Short mmCIF file of C-alpha atoms and ligand atoms in Angstrom, two decimals:
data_model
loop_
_atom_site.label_atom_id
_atom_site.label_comp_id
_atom_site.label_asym_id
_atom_site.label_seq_id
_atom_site.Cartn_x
_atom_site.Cartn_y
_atom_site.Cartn_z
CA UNK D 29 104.24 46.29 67.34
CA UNK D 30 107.80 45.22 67.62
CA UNK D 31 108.42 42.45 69.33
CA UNK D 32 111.01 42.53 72.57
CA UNK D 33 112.90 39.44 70.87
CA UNK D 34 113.69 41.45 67.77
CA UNK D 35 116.16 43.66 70.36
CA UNK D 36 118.84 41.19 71.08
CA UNK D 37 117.56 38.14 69.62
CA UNK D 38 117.61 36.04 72.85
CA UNK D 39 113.72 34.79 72.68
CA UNK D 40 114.03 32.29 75.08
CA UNK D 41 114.66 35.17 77.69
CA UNK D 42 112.81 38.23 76.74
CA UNK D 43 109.92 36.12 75.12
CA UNK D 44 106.10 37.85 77.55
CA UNK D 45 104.27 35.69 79.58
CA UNK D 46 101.86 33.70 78.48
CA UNK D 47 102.72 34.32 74.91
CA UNK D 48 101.41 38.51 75.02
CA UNK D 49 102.60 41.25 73.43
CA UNK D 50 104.82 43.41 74.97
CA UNK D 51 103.12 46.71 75.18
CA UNK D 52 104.81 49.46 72.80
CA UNK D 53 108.19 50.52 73.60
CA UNK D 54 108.69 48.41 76.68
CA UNK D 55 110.88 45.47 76.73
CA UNK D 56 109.41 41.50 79.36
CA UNK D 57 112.42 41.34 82.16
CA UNK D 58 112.21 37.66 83.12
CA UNK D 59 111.77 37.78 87.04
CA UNK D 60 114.95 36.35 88.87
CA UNK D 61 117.22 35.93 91.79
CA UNK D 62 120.14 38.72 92.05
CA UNK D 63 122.38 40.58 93.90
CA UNK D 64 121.63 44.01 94.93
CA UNK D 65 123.64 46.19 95.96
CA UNK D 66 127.57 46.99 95.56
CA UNK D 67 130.64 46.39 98.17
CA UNK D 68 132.78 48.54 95.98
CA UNK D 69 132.01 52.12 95.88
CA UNK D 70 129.74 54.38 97.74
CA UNK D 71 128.27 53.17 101.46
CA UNK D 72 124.88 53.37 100.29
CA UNK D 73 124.93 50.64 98.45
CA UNK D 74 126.16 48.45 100.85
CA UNK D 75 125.72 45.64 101.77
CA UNK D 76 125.37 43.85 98.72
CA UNK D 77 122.52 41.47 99.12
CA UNK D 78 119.85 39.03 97.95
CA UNK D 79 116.45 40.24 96.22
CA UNK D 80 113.81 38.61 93.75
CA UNK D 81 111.68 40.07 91.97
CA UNK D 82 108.40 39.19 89.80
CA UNK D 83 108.70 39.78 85.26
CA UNK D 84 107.49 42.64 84.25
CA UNK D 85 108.01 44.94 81.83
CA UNK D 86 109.99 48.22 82.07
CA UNK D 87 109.84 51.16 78.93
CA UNK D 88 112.70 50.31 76.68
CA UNK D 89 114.50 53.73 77.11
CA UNK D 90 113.32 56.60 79.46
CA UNK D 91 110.22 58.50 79.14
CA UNK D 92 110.62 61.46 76.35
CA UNK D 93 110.14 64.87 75.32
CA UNK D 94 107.79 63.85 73.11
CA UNK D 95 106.21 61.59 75.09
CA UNK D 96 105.66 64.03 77.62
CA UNK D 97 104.28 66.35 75.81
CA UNK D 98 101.60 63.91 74.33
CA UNK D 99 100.90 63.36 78.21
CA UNK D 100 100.95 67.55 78.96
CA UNK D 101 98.49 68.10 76.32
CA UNK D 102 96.04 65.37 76.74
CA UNK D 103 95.77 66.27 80.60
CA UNK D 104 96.85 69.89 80.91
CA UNK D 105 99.17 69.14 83.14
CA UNK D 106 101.74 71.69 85.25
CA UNK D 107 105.05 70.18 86.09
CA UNK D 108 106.26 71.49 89.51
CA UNK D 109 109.07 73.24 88.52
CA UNK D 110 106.60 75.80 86.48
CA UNK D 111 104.62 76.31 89.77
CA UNK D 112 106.22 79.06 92.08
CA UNK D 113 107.15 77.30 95.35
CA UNK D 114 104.64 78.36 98.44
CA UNK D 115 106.25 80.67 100.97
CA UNK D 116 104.86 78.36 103.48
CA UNK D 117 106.64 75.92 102.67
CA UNK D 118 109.93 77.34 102.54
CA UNK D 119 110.37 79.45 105.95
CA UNK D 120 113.51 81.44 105.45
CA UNK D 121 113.80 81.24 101.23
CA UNK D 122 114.74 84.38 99.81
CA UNK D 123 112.10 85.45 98.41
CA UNK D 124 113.50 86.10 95.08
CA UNK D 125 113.84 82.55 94.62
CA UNK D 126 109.83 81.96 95.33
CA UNK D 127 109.09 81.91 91.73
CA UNK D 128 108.58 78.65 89.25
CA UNK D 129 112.14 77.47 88.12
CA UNK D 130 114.35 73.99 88.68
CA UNK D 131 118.23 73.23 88.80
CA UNK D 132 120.49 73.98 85.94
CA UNK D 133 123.95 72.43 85.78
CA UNK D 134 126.70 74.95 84.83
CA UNK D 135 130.01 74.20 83.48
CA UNK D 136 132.64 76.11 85.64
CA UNK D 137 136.08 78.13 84.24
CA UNK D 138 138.51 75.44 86.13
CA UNK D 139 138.11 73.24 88.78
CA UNK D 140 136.23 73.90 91.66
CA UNK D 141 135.57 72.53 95.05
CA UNK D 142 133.75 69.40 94.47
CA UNK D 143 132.82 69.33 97.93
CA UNK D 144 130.16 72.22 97.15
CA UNK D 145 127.34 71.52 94.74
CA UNK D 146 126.54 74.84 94.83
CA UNK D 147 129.94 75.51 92.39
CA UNK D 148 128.25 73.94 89.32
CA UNK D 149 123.86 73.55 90.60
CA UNK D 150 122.12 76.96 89.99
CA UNK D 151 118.56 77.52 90.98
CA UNK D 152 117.46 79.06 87.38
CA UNK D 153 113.66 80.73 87.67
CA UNK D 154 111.63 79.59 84.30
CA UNK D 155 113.62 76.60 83.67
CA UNK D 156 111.55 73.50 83.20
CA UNK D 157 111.02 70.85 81.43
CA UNK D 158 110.06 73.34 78.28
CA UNK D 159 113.08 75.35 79.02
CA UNK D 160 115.68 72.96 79.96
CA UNK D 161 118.26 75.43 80.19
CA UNK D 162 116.26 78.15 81.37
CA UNK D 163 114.45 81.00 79.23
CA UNK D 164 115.90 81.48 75.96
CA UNK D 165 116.51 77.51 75.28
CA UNK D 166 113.69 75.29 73.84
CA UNK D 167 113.33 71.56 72.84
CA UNK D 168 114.21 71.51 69.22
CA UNK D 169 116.06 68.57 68.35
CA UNK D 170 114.94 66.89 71.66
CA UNK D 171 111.90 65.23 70.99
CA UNK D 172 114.17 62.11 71.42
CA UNK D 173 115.68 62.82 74.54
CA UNK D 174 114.54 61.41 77.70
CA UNK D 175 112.74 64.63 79.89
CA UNK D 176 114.29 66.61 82.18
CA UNK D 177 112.85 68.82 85.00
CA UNK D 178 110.88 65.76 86.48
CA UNK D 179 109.69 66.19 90.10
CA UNK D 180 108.98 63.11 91.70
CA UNK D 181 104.97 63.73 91.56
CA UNK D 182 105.62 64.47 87.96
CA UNK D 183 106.47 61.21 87.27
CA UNK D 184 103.72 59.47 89.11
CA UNK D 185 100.98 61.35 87.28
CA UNK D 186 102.63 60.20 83.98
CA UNK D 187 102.64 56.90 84.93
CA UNK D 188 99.12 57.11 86.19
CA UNK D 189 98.27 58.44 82.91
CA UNK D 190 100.29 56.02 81.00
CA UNK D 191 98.94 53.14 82.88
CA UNK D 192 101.56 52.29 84.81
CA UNK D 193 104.04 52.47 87.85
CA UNK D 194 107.25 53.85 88.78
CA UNK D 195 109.65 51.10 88.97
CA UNK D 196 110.62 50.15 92.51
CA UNK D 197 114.16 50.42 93.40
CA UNK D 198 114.95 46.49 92.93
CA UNK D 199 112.87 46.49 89.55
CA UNK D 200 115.21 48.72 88.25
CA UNK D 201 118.26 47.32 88.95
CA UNK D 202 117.33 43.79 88.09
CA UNK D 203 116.59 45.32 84.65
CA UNK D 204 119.37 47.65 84.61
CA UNK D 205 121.75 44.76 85.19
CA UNK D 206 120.58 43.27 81.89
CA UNK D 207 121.11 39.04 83.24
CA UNK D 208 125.01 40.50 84.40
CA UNK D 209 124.88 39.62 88.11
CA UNK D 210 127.48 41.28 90.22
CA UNK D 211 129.09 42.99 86.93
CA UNK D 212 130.14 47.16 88.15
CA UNK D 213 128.60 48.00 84.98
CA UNK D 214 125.57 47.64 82.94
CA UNK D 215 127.57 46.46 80.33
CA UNK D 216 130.34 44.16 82.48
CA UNK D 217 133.13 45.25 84.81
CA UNK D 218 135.14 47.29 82.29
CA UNK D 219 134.21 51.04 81.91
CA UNK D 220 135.05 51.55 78.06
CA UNK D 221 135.47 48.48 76.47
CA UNK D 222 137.48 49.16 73.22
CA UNK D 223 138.26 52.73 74.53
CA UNK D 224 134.62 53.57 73.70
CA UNK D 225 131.67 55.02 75.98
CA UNK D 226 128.99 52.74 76.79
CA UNK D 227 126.77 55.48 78.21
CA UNK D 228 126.47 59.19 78.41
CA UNK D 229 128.54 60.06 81.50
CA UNK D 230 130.81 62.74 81.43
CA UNK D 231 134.18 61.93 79.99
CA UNK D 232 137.10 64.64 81.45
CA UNK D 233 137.45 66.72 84.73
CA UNK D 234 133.81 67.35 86.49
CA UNK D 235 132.77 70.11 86.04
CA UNK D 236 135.07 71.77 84.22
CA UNK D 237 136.54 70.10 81.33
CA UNK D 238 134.42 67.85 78.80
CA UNK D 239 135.71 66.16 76.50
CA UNK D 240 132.66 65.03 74.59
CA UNK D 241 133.75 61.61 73.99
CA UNK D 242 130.23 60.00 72.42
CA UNK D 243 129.61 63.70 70.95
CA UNK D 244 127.05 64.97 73.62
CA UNK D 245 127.25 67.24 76.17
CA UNK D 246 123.69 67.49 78.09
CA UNK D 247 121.34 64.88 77.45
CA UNK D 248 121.34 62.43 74.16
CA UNK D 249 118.94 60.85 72.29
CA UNK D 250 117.55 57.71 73.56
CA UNK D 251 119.16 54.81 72.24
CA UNK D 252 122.26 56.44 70.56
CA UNK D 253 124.16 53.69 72.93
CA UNK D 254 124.28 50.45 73.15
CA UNK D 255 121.65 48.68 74.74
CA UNK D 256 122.43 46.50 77.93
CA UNK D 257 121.72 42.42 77.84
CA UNK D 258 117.66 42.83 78.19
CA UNK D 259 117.65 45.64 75.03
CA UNK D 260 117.28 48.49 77.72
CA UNK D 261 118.11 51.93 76.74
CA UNK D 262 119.95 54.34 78.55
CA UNK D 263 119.62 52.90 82.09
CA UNK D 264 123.13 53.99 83.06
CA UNK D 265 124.01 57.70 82.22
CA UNK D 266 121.71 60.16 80.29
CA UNK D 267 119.12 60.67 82.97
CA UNK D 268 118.68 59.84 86.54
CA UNK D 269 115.76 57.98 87.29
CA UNK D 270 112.90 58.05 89.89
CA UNK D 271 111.86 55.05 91.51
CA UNK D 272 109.18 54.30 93.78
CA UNK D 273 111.03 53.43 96.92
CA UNK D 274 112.08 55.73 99.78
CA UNK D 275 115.84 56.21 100.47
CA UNK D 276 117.45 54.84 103.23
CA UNK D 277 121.28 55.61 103.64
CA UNK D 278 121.94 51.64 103.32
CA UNK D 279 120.67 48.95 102.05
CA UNK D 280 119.18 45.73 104.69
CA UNK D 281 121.61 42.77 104.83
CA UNK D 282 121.07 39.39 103.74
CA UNK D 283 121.31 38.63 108.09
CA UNK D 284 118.20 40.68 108.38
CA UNK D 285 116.00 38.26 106.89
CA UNK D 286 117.84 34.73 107.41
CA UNK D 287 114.12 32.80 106.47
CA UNK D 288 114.11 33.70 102.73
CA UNK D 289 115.04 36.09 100.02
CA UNK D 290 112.30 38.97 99.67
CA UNK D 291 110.09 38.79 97.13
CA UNK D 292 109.43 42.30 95.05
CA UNK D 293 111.13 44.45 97.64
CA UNK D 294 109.95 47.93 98.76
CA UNK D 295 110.29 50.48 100.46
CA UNK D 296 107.01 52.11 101.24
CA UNK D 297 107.47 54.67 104.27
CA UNK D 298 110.39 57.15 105.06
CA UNK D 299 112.94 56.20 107.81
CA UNK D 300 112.00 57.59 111.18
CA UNK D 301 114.13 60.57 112.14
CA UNK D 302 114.78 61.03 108.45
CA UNK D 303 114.55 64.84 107.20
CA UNK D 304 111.38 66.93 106.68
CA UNK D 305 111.22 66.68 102.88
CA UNK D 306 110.87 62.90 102.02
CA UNK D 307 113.89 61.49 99.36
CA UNK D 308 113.23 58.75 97.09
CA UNK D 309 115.72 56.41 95.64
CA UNK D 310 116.95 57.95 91.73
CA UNK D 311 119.11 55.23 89.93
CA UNK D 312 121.48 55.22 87.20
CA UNK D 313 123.42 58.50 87.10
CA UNK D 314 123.56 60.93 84.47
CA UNK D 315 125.59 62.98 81.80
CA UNK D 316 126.97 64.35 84.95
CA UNK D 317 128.53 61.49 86.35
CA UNK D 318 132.37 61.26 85.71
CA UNK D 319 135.53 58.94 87.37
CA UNK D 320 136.73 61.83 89.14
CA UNK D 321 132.94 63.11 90.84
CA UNK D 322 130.22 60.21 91.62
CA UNK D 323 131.13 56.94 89.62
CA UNK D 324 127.11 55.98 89.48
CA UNK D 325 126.50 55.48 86.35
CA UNK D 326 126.26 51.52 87.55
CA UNK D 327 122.98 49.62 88.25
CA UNK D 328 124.20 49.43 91.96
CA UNK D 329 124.20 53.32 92.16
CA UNK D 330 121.62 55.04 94.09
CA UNK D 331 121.17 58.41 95.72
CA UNK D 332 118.33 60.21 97.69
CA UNK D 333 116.74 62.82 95.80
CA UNK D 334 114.26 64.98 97.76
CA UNK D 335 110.63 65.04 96.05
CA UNK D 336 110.15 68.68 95.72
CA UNK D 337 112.89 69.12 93.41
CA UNK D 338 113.74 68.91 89.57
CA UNK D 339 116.99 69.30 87.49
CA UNK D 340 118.29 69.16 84.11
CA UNK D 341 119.74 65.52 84.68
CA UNK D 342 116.82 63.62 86.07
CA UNK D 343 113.80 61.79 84.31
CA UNK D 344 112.07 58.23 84.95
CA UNK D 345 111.01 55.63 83.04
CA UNK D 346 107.42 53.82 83.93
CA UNK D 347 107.35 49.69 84.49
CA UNK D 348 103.56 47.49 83.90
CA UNK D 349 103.40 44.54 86.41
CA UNK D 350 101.16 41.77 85.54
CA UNK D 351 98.76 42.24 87.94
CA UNK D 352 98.06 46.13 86.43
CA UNK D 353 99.12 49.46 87.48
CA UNK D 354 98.92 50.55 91.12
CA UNK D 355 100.09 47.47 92.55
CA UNK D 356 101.92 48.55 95.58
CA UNK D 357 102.93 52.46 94.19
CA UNK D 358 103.63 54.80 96.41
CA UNK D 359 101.50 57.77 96.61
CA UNK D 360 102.98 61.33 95.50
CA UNK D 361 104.22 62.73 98.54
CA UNK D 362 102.89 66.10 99.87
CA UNK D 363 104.95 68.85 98.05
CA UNK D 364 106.97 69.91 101.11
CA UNK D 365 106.59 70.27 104.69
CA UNK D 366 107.47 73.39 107.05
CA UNK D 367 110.79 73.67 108.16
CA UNK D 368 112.10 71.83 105.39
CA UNK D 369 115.52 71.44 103.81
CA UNK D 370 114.43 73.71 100.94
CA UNK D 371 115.70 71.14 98.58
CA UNK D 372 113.98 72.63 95.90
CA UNK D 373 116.25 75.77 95.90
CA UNK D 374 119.68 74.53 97.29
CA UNK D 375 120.52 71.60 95.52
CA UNK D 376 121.38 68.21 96.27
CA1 CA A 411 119.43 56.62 82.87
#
């Protein structure tokens, strides 16, 4: 078992509790003080404030192809995007879009309106986490890239499996800020240092022009960049990543809570009012995210991603608290609600 010290060589910080081994293939985040949130760049992220959180310890990179498959076969399994969406649930759908699928980026000709997702997001039947381009594509040569096609109730029943939890929202971005507080990026505040790409974001024009800087285009295999300052993998860019939390358009401010800074914040319930399909918080960005069409691929990034629905540019990683698995997780949400947003099939 490798030890988490062998990553960056900073024992005193990454050394487990209590002298333990780390389980295999995640990395001990000290607990800490921090900063959460950003000032700088989209409002829901604002206002930056205080959070602490407990160590833990958080997978290294994000979950796999391989690993889910391991997972898929040992429990049999059925991700939702390979289960046909109920009518039900989905008053109004076209009906030719009732059938098992997920969203597939496209590139477009030239650019587009980037006010309308619906220019580069297709709703692509038989695309899932097998098929991450729809029929006709496969996984070989990905058994090293992070999984795609990941509904949020996906994730929790891998993590059940596995052991372990979805990372809440805070979790995440304490790790993801790798001991940096306040830096834009996991890496610091420049966005390529030396002219080179710290993580797989899109380099060039979304959505039309890609300029392939580290080589990919799509997904890349975990770990082909640098890791941030705890020895974490691909936090920023690659994959989006579920956490446990609900969204809520904006973060609470530090005035909301003058007695203390909270201690392993959550959030456990949707907002009142808030729409018919319940969002949770996904973190990190993605091969999608370039400077000219959301800048997230920052720890202080979030977005709202309705449960129900999968695409080709969001995954999860699983965390193990020391108290054990199920330690405050949320539940898996029910799959979708009547009169709903039909997230599923439109998009973000
Ligand atoms: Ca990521």
């Amino acid at each position: 078992m490798r030890s988490p010290m062998t990553v960056t060589g900073r024992p005193d910080r990454l050394a487990a509790p209590d002298g333990q081994d780390s389980p295999r293939g995640m990395t001990w985040i000290p607990g800490g003080t921090f900063r959460m949130g950003s000032a700088d760049f989209y409002p829901e992220e604002r206002p930056v404030h205080r959070a602490a959180v407990d160590g833990f310890w958080i997978d290294t990179g994000p979950v796999t192809v391989a690993e889910f498959r391991r997972f898929v076969k040992q429990t049999g399994h059925v991700t939702m995007a390979e289960r046909a969406p109920e009518a039900a649930d989905y008053p109004g759908a076209d009906p030719v879009l009732l059938v098992p699928g997920s969203l597939v980026f496209a590139m477009t000709k030239g650019p587009v309106d980037l006010r309308d997702v619906r220019n580069w997001w297709a709703y692509v039947p038989g695309a899932n986490w097998r098929h991450p381009g729809g029929p006709g594509t496969d996984l070989s040569r990905r058994d090293r890239h992070p999984v795609t096609h990941i509904a949020y109730s996906d994730a929790v029943a891998y993590a059940a499996w596995a052991g372990k939890d979805l990372p809440t929202e805070a979790e995440w971005e304490f790790a993801a800020r790798g001991g940096l507080d306040g830096a834009i990026f996991a890496w610091g505040d420049e966005y390529m240092p030396g002219g080179r790409p710290r993580a797989n974001t899109w380099q060039g024009e979304f959505p039309w022009q890609n300029l392939r800087l580290p080589g990919y285009a799509g997904t890349s295999p975990v770990g082909a960049f640098p890791p941030n300052g705890y020895g974490l993998r691909d936090m920023t860019g690659n994959v989006w990543e579920w956490t446990s939390d609900y969204f809520r358009p904006r973060h609470p401010g530090d005035a909301d809570k003058p007695c203390c800074v909270p201690r392993n914040p959550r959030v456990t319930a949707a907002p009142a009012g808030s729409e018919d399909i319940p969002r949770h918080v996904i973190k990190g960005g993605s091969h999608l995210c370039a400077p000219n069409y959301c800048l997230r691929y920052r720890p202080a990034a979030r977005q709202g991603e309705a449960v129900d629905t999968s695409t080709c540019h969001l995954g999860f990683r699983c965390v193990l608290r020391r108290n054990g698995p199920g330690a405050g997780n949320c539940p898996p949400e029910r799959l979708s609600r009547p009169d709903s947003g039909m997230a599923r099939l439109t998009g973000v």
